[in-house]
XYZ file of C-alpha atoms in Angstrom:
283
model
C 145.052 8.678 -132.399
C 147.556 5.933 -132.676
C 148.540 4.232 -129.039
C 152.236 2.917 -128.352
C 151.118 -1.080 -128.793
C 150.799 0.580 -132.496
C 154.017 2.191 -132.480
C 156.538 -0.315 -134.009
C 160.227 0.607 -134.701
C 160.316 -1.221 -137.865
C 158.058 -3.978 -139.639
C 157.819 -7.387 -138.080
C 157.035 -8.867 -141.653
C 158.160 -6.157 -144.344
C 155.688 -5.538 -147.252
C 156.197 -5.818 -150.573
C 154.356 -2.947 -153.079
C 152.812 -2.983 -155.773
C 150.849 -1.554 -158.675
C 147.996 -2.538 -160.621
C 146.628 -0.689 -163.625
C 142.935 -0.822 -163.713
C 140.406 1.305 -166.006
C 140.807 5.070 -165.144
C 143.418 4.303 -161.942
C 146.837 2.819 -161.072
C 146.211 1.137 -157.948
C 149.009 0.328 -154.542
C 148.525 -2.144 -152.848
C 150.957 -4.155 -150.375
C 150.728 -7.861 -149.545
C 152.870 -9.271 -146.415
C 153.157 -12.797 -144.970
C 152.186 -15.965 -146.330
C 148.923 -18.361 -145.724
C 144.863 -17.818 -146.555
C 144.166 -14.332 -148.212
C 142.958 -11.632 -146.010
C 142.088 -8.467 -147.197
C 142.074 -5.052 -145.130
C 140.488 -2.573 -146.486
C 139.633 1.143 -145.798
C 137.930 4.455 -147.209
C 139.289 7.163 -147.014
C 142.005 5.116 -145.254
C 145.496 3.885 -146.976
C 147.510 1.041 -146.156
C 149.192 3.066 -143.433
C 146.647 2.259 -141.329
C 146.615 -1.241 -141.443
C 149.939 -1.817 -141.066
C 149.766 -2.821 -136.781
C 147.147 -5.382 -137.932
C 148.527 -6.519 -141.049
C 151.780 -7.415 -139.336
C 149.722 -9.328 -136.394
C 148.028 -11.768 -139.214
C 150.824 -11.894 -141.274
C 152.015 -14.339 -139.220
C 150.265 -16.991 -140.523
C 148.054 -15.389 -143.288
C 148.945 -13.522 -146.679
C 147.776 -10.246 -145.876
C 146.927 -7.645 -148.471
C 146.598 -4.179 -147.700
C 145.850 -1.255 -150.363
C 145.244 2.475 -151.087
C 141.698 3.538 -152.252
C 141.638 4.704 -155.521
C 141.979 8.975 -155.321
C 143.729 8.222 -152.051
C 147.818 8.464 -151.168
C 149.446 5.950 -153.559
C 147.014 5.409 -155.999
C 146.412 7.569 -158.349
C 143.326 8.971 -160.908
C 143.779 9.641 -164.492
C 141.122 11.882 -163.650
C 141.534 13.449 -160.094
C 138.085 14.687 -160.501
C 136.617 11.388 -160.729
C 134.151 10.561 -157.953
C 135.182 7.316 -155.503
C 131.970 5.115 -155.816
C 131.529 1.634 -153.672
C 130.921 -0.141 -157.068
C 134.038 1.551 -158.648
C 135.951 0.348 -155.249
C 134.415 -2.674 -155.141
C 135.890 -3.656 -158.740
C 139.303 -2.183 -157.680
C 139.368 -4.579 -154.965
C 137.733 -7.381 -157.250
C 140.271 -6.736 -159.660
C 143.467 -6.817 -157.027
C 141.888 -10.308 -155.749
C 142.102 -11.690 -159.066
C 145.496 -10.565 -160.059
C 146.802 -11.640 -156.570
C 145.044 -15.345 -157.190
C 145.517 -16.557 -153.641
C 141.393 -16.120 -153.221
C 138.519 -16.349 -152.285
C 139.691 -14.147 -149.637
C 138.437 -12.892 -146.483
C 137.639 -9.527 -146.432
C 137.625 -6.831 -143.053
C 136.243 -3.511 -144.454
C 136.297 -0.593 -141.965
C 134.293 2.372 -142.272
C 134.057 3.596 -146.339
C 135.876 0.600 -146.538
C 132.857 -2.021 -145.003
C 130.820 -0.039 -147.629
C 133.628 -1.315 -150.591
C 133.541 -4.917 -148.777
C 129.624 -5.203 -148.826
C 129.603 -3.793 -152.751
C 132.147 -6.506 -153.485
C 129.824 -9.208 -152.138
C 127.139 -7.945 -154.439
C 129.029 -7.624 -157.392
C 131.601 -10.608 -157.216
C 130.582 -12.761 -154.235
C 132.760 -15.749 -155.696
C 135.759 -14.071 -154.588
C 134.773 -13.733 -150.949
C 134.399 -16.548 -148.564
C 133.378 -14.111 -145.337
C 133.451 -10.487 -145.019
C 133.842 -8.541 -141.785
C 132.139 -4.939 -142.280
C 133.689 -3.049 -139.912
C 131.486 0.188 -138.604
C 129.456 0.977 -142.287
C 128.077 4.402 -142.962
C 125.238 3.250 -144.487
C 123.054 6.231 -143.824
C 120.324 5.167 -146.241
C 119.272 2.413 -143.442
C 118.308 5.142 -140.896
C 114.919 6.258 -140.442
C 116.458 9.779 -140.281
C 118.021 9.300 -143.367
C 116.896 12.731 -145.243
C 117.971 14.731 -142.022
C 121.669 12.730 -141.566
C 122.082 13.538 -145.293
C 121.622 17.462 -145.035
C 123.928 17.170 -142.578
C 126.452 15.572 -145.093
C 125.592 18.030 -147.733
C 126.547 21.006 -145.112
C 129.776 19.241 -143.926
C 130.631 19.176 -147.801
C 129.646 22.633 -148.287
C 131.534 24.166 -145.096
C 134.548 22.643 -146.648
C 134.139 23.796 -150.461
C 134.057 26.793 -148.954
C 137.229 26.644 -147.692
C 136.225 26.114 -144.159
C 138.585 23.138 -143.221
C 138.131 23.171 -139.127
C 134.603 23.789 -139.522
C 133.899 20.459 -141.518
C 136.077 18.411 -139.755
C 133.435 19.923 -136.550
C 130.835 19.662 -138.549
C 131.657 15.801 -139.385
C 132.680 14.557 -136.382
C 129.245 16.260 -134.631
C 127.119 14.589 -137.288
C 129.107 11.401 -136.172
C 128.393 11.726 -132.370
C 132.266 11.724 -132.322
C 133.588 14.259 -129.547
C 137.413 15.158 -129.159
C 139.430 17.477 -126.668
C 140.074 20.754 -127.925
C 143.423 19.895 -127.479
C 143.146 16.622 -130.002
C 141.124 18.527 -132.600
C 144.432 20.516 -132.895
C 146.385 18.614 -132.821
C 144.836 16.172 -135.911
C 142.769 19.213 -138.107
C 144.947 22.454 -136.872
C 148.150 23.956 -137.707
C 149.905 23.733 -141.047
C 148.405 20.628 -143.204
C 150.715 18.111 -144.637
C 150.335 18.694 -148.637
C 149.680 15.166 -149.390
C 146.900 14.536 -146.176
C 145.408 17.685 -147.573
C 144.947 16.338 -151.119
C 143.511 13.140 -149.440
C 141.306 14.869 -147.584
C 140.000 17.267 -150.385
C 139.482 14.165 -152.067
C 137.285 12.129 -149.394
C 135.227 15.138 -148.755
C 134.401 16.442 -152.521
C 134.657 12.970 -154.491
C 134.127 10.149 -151.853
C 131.816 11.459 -149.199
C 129.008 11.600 -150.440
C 128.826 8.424 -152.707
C 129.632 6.307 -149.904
C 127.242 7.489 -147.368
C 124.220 7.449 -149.559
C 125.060 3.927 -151.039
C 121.918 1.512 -150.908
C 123.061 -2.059 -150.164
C 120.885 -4.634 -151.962
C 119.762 -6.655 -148.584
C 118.296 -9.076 -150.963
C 121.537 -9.743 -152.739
C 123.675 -9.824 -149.494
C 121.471 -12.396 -147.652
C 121.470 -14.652 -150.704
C 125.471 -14.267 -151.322
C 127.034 -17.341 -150.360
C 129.351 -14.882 -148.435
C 129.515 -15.249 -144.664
C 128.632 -11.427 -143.588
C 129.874 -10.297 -139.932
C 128.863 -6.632 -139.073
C 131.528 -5.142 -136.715
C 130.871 -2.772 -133.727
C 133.609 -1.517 -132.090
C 132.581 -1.638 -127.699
C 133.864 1.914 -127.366
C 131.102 2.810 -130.213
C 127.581 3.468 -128.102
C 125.578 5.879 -129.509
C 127.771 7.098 -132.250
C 126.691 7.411 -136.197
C 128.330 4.123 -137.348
C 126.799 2.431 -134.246
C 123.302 3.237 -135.477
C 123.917 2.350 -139.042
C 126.120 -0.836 -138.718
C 123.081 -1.860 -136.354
C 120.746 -1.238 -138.987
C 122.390 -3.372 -141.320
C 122.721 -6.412 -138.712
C 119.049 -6.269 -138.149
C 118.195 -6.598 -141.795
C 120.755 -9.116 -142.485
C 118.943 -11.320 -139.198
C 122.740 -11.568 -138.012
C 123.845 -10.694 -134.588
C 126.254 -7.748 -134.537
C 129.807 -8.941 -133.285
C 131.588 -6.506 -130.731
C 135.462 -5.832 -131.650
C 137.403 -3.632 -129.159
C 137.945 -0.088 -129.670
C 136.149 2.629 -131.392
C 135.782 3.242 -135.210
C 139.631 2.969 -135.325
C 139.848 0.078 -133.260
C 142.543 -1.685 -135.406
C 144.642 1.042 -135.043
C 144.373 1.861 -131.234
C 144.115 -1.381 -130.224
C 145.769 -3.789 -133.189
C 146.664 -6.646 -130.691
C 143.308 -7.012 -128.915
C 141.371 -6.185 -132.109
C 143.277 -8.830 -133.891
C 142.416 -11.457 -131.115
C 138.535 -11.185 -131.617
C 139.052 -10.893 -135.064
C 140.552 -14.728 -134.877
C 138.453 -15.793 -132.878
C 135.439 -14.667 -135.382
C 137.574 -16.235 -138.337
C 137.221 -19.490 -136.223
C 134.161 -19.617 -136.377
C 133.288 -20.116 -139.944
């Protein structure tokens, strides 16, 4: 759900688009304002929905914004291809480089936290701090086995064609609860063609990859990377709660709270964009 402080009439700073080619993909991405690099980044999530907070730190920042590869804008010579954080990771590694205005900062969110951590592993030289937003990383939970059924039978309720009853499925699993009302509103009714290739896309070829992705704890504390782990303060008790938690504790760093739930940025650009500063300013 997207408040009115995210509702804008028209772009404060417009975006320019563009497109990389990269092995197997032709990747969008969108950079906006002018200063140090930051880098927002989501999974399943497009540049749509960065847009309230990209035009906030545009102000004084180049901000780059992109499309997962599979998702929206950025297309798969193979559409059968499975979205992997390494595969993202080099997407993202790759977009840094041809952009040149690195190392970068990096705020992940969700799938995308999972791409931001995998970049630290895999090219730490082209991040200077990373903020991982809310990561799934399931494999950190002592319930791990039991939270990954439950993945495996959201996947399988919607291979089988049952599209409300994953979306329930998923959003139980997540400790996520909705009005009946908003559940309609978002997973009812007739689908938009292009939200309903996305989503096909996150639940068969993305899904699973990310949430069973082991970070290398070793590798992240030794990255010269500054590492924040994001909660948002509307988060208690919920699945990315427990896992970005998790991750904090092994990394011996105090998780930072950031307004909002799991969309925060969204619902809440201004204030989310506040704390984010203030974090940045304290590097």
């Amino acid at each position: 759900m997207i408040n009115d402080e995210a509702v804008r009439t028209a772009p404060a700073t417009p975006a320019t688009s563009h497109t990389l080619a990269v092995p197997g993909a032709r990747l969008h991405y969108e950079l906006r304002g002018q200063g140090p690099l930051v880098a927002l980044v989501g999974a399943p999530m497009d540049a749509r929905s960065f847009e309230p907070l990209a035009e906030l730190l545009a102000d004084d920042h180049t901000v780059l914004t992109t499309d997962p590869r599979g998702i929206y804008r950025s297309a798969l010579d193979d559409p059968e291809q499975d979205s992997t954080p390494e595969l993202r990771a080099d997407d993202l590694s790759r977009i840094l480089a041809h952009v040149g205005a690195g190392p970068a900062t990096v705020l992940g969110s969700s799938g995308g936290a999972i791409t931001a951590l995998a970049l630290v592993q895999r090219h730490p030289e082209q991040v200077h701090t990373v903020v991982a937003h809310e990561p799934p990383v399931d494999e950190l939970l002592d319930d791990r086995d039991e939270v990954h059924a439950q993945t495996e039978e959201v996947i399988a309720a919607y291979r089988a064609g049952d599209v409300t009853g994953a979306w329930r499925k998923f959003l139980a699993q997540a400790n996520i609860f909705l009005p009946d009302e908003v559940f309609e509103q978002m997973f009812g009714g007739e689908r938009d063609p292009q939200r309903a290739a996305d989503e096909r896309f996150w639940f068969l070829r993305e899904l699973l990859g990310t949430t069973r992705w082991q970070p290398d704890v070793a590798a992240l504390r030794a990255a010269p990377t500054r590492i924040v782990v994001g909660i948002g303060d509307e988060s208690a008790g919920q699945s990315c709660d427990r896992t970005s938690r998790a991750l904090a504790r092994l990394l011996d760093v105090e998780p930072t709270a950031f307004p909002g739930g799991h969309t925060g940025f969204v619902e809440q650009a201004a204030a989310f964009e506040g704390r984010l500063r203030t974090v940045l300013g304290r590097q």
